[in-house]
mmCIF file of C-alpha atoms and ligand atoms in Angstrom:
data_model
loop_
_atom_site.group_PDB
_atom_site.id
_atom_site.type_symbol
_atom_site.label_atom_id
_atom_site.label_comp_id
_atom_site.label_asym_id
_atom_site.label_seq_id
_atom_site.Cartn_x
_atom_site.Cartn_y
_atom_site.Cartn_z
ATOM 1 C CA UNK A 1 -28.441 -2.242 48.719
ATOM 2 C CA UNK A 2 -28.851 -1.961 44.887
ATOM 3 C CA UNK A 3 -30.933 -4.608 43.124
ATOM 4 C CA UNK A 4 -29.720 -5.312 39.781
ATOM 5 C CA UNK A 5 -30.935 -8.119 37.770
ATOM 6 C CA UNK A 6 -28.703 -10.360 35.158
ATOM 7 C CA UNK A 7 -29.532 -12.479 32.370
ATOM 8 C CA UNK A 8 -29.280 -15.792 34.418
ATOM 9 C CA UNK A 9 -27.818 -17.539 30.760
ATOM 10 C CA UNK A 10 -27.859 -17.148 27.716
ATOM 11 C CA UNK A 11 -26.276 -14.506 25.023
ATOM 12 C CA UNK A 12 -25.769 -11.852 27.703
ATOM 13 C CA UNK A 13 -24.818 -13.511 30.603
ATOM 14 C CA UNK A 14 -21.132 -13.952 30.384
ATOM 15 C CA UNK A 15 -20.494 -10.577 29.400
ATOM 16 C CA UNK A 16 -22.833 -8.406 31.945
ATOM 17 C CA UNK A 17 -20.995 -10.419 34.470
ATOM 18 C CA UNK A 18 -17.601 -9.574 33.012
ATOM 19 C CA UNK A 19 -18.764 -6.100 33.113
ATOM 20 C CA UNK A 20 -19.544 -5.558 36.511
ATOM 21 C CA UNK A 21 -16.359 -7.289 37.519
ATOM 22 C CA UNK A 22 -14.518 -5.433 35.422
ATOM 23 C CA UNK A 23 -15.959 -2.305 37.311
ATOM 24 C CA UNK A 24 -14.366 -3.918 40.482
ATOM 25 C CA UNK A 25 -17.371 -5.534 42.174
ATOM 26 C CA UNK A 26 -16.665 -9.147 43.710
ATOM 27 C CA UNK A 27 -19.307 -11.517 43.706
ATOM 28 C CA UNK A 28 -19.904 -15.170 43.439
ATOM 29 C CA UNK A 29 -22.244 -17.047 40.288
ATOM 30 C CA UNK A 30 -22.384 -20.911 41.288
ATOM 31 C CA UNK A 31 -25.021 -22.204 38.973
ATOM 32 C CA UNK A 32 -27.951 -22.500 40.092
ATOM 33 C CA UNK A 33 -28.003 -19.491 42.378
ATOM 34 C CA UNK A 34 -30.727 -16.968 41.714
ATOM 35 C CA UNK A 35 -29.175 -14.109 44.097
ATOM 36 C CA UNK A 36 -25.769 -13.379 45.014
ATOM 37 C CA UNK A 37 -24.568 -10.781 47.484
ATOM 38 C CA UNK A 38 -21.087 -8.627 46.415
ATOM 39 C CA UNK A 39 -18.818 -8.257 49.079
ATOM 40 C CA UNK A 40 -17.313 -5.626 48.151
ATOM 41 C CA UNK A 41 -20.069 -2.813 47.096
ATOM 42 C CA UNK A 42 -23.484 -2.830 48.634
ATOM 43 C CA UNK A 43 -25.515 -4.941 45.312
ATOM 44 C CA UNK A 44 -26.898 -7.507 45.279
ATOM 45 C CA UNK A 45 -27.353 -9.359 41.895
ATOM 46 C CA UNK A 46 -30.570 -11.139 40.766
ATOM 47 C CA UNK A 47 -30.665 -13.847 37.896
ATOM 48 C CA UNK A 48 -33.400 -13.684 35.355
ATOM 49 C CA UNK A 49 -34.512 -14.546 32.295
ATOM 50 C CA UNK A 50 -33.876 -11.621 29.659
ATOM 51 C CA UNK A 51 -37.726 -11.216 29.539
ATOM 52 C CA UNK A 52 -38.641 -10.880 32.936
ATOM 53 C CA UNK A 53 -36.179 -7.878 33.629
ATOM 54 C CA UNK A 54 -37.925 -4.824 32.547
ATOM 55 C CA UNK A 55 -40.866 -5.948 34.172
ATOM 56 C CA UNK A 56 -39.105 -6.324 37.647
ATOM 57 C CA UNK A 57 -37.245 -3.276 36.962
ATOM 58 C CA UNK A 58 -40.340 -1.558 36.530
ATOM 59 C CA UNK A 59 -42.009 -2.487 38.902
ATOM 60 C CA UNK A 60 -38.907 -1.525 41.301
ATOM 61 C CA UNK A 61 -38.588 -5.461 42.778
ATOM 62 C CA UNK A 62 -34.657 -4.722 40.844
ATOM 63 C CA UNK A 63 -33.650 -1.355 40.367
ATOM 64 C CA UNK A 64 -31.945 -1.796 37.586
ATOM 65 C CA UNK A 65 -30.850 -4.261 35.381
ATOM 66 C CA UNK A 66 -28.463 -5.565 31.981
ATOM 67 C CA UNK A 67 -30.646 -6.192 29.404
ATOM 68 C CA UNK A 68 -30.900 -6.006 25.323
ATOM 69 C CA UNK A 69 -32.630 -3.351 23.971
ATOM 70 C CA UNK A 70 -35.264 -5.114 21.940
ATOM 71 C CA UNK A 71 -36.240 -7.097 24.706
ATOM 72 C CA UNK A 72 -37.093 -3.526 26.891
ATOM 73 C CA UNK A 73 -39.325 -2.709 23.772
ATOM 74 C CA UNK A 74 -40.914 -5.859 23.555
ATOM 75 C CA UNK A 75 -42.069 -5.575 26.828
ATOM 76 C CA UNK A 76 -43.055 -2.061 26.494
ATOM 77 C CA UNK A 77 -42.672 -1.395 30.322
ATOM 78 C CA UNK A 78 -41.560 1.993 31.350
ATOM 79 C CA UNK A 79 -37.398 2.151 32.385
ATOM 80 C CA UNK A 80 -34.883 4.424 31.807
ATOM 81 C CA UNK A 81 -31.915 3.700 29.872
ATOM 82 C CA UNK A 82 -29.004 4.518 32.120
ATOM 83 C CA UNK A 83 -25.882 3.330 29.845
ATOM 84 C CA UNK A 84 -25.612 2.020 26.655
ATOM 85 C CA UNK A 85 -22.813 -1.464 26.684
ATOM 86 C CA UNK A 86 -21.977 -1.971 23.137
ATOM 87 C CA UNK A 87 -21.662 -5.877 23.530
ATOM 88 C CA UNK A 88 -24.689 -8.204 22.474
ATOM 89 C CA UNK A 89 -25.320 -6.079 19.041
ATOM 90 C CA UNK A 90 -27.719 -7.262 16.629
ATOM 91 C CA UNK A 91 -30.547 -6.390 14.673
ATOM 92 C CA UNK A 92 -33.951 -7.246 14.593
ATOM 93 C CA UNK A 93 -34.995 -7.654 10.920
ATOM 94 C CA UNK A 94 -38.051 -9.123 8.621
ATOM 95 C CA UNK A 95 -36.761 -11.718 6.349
ATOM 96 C CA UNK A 96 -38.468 -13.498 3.543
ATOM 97 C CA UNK A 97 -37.437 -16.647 1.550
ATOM 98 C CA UNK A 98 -34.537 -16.190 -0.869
ATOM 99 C CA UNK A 99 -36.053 -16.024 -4.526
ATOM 100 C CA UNK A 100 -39.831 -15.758 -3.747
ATOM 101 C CA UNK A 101 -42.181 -13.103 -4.194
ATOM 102 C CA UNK A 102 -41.422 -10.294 -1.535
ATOM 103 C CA UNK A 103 -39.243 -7.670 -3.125
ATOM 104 C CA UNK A 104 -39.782 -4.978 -1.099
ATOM 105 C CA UNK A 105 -42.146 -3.729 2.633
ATOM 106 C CA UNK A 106 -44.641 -3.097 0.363
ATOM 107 C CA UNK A 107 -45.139 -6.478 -0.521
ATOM 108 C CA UNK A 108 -46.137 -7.767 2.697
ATOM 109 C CA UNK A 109 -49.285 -6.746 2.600
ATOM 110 C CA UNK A 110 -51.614 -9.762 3.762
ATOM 111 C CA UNK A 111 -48.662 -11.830 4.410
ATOM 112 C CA UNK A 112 -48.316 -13.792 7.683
ATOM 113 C CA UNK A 113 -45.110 -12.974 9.437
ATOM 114 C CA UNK A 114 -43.620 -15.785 12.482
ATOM 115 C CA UNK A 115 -41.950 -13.811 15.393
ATOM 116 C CA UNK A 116 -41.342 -13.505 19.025
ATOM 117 C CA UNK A 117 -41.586 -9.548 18.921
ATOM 118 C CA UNK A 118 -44.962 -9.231 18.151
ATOM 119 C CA UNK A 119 -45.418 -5.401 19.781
ATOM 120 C CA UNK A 120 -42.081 -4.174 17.775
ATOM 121 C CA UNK A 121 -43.357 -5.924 14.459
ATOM 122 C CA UNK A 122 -46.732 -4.373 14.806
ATOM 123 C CA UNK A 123 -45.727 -1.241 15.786
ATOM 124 C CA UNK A 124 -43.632 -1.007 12.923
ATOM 125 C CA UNK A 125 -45.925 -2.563 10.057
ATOM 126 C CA UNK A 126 -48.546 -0.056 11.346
ATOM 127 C CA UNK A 127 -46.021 2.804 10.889
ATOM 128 C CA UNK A 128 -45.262 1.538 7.193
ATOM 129 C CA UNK A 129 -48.927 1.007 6.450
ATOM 130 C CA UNK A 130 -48.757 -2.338 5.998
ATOM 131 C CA UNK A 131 -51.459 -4.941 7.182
ATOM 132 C CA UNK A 132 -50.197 -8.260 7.570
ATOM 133 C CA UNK A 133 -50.806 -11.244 9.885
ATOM 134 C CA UNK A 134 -48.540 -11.941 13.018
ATOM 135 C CA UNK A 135 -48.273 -15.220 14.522
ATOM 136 C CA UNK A 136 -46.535 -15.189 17.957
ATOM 137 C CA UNK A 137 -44.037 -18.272 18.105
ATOM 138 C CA UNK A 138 -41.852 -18.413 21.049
ATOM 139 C CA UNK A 139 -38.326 -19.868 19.108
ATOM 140 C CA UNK A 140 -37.166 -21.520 16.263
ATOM 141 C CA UNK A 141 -38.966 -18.824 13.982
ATOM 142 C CA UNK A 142 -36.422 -19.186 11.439
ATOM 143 C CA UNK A 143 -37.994 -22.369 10.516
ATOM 144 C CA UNK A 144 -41.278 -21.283 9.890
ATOM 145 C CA UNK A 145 -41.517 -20.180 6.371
ATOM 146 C CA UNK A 146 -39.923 -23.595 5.329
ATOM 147 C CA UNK A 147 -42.727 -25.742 7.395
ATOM 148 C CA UNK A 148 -45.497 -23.675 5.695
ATOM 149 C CA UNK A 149 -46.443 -22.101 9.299
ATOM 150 C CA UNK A 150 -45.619 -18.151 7.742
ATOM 151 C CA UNK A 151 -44.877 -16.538 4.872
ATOM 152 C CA UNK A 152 -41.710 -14.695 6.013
ATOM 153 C CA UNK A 153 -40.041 -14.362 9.544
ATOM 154 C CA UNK A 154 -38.956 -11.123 12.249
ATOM 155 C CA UNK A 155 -36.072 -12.470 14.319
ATOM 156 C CA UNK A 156 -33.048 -11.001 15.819
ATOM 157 C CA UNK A 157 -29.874 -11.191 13.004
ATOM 158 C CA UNK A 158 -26.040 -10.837 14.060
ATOM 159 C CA UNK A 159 -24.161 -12.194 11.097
ATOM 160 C CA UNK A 160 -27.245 -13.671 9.547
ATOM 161 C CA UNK A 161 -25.631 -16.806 8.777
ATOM 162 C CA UNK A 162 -28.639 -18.200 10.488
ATOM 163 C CA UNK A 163 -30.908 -16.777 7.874
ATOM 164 C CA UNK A 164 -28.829 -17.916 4.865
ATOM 165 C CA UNK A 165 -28.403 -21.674 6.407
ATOM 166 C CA UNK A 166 -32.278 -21.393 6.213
ATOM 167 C CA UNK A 167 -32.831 -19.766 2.685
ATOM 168 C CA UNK A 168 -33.974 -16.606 4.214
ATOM 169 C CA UNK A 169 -32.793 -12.915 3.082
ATOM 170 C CA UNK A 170 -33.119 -9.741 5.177
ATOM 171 C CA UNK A 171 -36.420 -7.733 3.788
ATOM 172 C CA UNK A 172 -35.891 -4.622 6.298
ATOM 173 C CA UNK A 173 -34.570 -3.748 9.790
ATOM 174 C CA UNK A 174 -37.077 -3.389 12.245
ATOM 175 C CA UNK A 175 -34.721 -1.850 14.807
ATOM 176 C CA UNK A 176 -30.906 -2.307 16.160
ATOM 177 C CA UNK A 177 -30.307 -2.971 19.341
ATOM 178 C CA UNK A 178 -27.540 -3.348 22.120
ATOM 179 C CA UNK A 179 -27.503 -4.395 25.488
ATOM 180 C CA UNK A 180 -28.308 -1.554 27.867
ATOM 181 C CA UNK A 181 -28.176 -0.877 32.008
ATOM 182 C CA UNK A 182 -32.135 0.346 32.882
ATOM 183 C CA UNK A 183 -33.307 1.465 35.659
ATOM 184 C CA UNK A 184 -36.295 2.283 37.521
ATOM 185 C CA UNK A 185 -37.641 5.487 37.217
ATOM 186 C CA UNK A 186 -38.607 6.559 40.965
ATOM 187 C CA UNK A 187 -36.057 5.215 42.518
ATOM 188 C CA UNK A 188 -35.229 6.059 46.118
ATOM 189 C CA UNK A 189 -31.932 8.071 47.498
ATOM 190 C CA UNK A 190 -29.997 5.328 48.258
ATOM 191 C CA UNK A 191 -30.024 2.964 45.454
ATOM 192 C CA UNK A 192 -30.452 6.131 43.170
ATOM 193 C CA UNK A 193 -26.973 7.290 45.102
ATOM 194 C CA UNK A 194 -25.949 3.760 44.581
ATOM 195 C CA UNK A 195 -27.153 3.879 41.109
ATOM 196 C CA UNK A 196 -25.110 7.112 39.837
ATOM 197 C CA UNK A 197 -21.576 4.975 41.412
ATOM 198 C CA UNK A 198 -22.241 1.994 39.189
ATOM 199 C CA UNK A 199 -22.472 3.936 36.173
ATOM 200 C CA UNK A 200 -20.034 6.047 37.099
ATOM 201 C CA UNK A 201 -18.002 2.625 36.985
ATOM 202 C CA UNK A 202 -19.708 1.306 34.071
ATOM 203 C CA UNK A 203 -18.643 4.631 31.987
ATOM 204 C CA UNK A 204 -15.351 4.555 32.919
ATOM 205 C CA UNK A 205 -15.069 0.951 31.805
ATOM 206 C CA UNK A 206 -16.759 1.791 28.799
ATOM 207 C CA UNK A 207 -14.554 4.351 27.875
ATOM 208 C CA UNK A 208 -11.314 2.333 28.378
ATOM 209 C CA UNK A 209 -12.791 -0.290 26.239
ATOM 210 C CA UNK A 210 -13.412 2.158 23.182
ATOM 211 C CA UNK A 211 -9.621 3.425 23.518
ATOM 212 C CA UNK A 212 -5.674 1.596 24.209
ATOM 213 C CA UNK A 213 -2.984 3.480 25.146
ATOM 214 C CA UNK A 214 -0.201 3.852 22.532
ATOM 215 C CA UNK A 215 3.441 4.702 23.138
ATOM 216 C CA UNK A 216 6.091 5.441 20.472
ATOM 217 C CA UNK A 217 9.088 7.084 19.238
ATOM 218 C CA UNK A 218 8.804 9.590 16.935
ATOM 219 C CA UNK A 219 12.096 11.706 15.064
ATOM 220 C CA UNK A 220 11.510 15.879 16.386
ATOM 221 C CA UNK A 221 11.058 16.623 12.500
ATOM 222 C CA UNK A 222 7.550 14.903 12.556
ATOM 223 C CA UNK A 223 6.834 16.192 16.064
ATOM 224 C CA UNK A 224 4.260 18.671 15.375
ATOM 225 C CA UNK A 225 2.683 15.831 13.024
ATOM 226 C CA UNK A 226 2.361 13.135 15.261
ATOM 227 C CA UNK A 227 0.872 15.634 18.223
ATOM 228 C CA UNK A 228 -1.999 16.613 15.313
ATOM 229 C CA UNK A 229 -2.538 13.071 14.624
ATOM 230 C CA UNK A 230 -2.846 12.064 18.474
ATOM 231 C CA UNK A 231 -4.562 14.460 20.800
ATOM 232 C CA UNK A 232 -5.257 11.906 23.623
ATOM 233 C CA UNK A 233 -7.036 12.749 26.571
ATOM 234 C CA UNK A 234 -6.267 16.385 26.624
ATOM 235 C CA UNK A 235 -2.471 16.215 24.428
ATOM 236 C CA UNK A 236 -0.158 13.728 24.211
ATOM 237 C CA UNK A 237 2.941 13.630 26.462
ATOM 238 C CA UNK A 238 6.327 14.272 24.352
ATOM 239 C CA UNK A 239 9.815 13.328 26.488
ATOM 240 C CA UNK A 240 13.024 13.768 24.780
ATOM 241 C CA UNK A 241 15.127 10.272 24.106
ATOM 242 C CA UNK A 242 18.229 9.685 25.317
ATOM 243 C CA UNK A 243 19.128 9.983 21.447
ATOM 244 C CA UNK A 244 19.212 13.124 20.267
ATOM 245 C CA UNK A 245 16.707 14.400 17.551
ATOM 246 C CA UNK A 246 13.966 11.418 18.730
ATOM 247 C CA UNK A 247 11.207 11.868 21.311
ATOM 248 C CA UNK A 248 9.047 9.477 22.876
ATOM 249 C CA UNK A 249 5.437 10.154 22.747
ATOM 250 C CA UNK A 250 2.248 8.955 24.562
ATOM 251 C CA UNK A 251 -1.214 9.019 23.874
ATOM 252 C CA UNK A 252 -4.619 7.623 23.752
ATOM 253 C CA UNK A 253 -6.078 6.594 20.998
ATOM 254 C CA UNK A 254 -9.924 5.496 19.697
ATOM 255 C CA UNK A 255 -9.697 1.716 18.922
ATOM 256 C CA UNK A 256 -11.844 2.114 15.685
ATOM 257 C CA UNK A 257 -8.833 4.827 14.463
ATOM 258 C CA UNK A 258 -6.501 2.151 15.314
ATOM 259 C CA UNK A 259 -4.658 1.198 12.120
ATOM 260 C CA UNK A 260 -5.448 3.989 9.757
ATOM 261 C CA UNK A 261 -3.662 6.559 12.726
ATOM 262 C CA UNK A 262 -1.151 3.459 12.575
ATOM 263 C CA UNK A 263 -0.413 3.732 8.879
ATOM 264 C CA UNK A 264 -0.088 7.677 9.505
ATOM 265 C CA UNK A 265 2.480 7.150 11.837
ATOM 266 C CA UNK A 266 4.764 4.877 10.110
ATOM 267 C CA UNK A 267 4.313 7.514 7.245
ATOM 268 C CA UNK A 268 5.733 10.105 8.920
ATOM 269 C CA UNK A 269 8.462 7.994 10.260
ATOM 270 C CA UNK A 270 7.345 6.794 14.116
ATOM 271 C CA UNK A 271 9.522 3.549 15.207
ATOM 272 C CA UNK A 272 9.373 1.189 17.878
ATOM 273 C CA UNK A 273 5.190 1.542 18.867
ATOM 274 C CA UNK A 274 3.570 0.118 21.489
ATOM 275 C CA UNK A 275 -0.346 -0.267 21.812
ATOM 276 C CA UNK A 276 -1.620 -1.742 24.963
ATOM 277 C CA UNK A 277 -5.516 -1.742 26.390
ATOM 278 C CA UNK A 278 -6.294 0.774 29.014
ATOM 279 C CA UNK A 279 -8.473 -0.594 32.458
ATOM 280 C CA UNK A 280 -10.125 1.973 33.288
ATOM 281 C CA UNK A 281 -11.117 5.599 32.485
ATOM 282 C CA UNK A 282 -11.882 8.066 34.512
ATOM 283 C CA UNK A 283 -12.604 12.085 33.300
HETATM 284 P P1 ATP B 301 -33.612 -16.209 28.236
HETATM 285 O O1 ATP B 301 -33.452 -17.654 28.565
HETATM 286 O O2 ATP B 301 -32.924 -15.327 29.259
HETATM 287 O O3 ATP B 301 -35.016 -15.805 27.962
HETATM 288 P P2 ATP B 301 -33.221 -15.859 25.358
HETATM 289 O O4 ATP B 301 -33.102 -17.181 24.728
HETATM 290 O O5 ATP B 301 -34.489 -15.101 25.262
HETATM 291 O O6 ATP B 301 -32.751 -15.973 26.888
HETATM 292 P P3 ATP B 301 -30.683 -15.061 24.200
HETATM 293 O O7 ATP B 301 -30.675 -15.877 22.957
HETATM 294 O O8 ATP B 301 -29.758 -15.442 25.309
HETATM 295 O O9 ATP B 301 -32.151 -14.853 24.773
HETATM 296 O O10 ATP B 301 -30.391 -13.564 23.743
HETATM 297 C C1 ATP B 301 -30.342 -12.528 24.681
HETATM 298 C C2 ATP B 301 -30.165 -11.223 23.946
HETATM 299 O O11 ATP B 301 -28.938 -11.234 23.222
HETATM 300 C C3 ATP B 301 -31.195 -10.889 22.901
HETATM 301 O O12 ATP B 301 -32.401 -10.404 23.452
HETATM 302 C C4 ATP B 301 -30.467 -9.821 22.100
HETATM 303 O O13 ATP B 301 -30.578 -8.571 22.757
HETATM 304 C C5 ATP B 301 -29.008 -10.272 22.167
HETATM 305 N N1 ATP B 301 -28.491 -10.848 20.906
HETATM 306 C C6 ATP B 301 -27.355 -10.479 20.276
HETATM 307 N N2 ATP B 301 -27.169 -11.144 19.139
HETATM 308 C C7 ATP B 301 -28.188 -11.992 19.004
HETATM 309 C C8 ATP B 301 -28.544 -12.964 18.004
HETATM 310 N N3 ATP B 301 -27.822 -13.193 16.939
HETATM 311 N N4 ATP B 301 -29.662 -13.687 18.231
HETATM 312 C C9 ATP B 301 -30.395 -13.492 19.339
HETATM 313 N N5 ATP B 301 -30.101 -12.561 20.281
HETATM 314 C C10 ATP B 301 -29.016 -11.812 20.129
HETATM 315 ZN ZN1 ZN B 302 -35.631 -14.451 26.613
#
């Protein structure tokens, strides 16, 4: 049975449960439960506070776990990063009140700085060469340069609408971070066995989710075009319309290409185009 830990709520939650559905594992999450048993692929899943997972996956009582990236360097235990997620993005950044005296890094020097990442922050004042104060606050930090309890603030920033609503700007970027599947390090045969078919799942998932599927017709003149502009998975399929002169072509395409490969298209004269999201994909 694999052990893998979950943030029990909060910013991750949802979606690392969405996740592992979505890789075809059924399992129950009444609230309140700490543990829940899948019945249909031997895990069984542990609910956590974000903090508390590298810890337990280090110390192999989980053998792996969902977790944000910052948080695994906060704790400065020793996991492996198995999978990167791309969901629960965001920065971890110094920021200073708008309009006072820190202009740049440099200008921190003997400053006190409010944050809950006090091994990152140090870490990376110490690489800059800069000596300044931490205090260690648990939440809220965004507050703290306005109540007088530091001079500027390291939090976590998404849109930073948080920082502007509190007169803050963004100094520097500490580090970015994502949420990530760790693991333990040693772990034995079967949940490392167990451990290679999850992210085999996981990557397959997270492959369809960078890509849709796109189907169109396309007149035989801009043929050779439209197969440049789409190779798909290894080339596109072309079939021949019951119209003559057209073709119908299909295709996978990256979702960040999405609408510039769109505006190609039309350019060249595609019709009738269909883009749907793909489930799964497996190379
Ligand atoms: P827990 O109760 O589990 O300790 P928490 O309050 O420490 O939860 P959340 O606020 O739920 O943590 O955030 C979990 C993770 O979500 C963060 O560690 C970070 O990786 C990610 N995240 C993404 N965007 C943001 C953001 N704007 N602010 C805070 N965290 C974010
Ligand atoms: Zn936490």
């Amino acid at each position: 049975m694999l052990r893998l830990a979950l943030q029990k709520s909060g910013r991750l939650a949802e979606q690392s449960v969405e996740l592992i559905r979505d890789c075809g594992i059924r399992f129950s999450r009444a609230d309140g439960k700490l543990r829940a048993v899948a019945d249909n692929f031997p895990v069984e899943l542990l609910y956590l506070r974000d903090d508390d997972i590298p810890g337990y996956v280090a110390d192999g009582v989980a053998h792996a776990g969902i977790v944000g990236e910052n948080v695994v360097a906060e704790s400065g235990r020793a996991v492996e990063v198995a999978e990167r997620l791309g969901f629960g993005r965001c920065r971890l950044s110094v920021a200073v009140p708008r309009g006072g005296d820190f202009t740049d890094l440099a200008s921190l020097e003997g400053a006190h700085v409010a944050t809950s990442y006090p091994r990152v922050l140090s870490r990376f004042l110490e690489a800059h060469g800069i000596g300044a104060t931490i205090h260690e606050i648990s939440g809220s930090v965004e507050i703290a340069p306005g109540i007088g309890l530091a001079d500027a603030i390291c939090d976590l920033v998404s849109t930073g609408s948080t920082l502007i609503s509190n007169g803050l700007r963004e100094l520097a970027t500490v580090m970015q971070s994502e949420a990530v599947l760790i693991a333990n390090g040693s772990l034995d045969a079967e949940a490392s066995a167990l451990l290679d078919a999850l992210r085999f799942r996981v990557g397959s998932v997270m492959r369809a989710r960078g890509y849709r599927y796109i189907l169109l017709n396309v007149p035989d003149r801009a043929l050779e075009e439209v197969k440049a502009m789409l190779p798909g998975m290894k080339s596109p399929t072309v079939m021949p319309l019951a119209e003559p002169g057209w073709s119908s072509v299909h295709s996978v395409i990256r979702d960040d290409e999405f609408w510039v490969i769109l505006d190609r298209l039309k350019a060249v004269g595609a019709e009738g185009m269909l883009v749907v999201p793909i489930e799964k994909m497996v190379q």
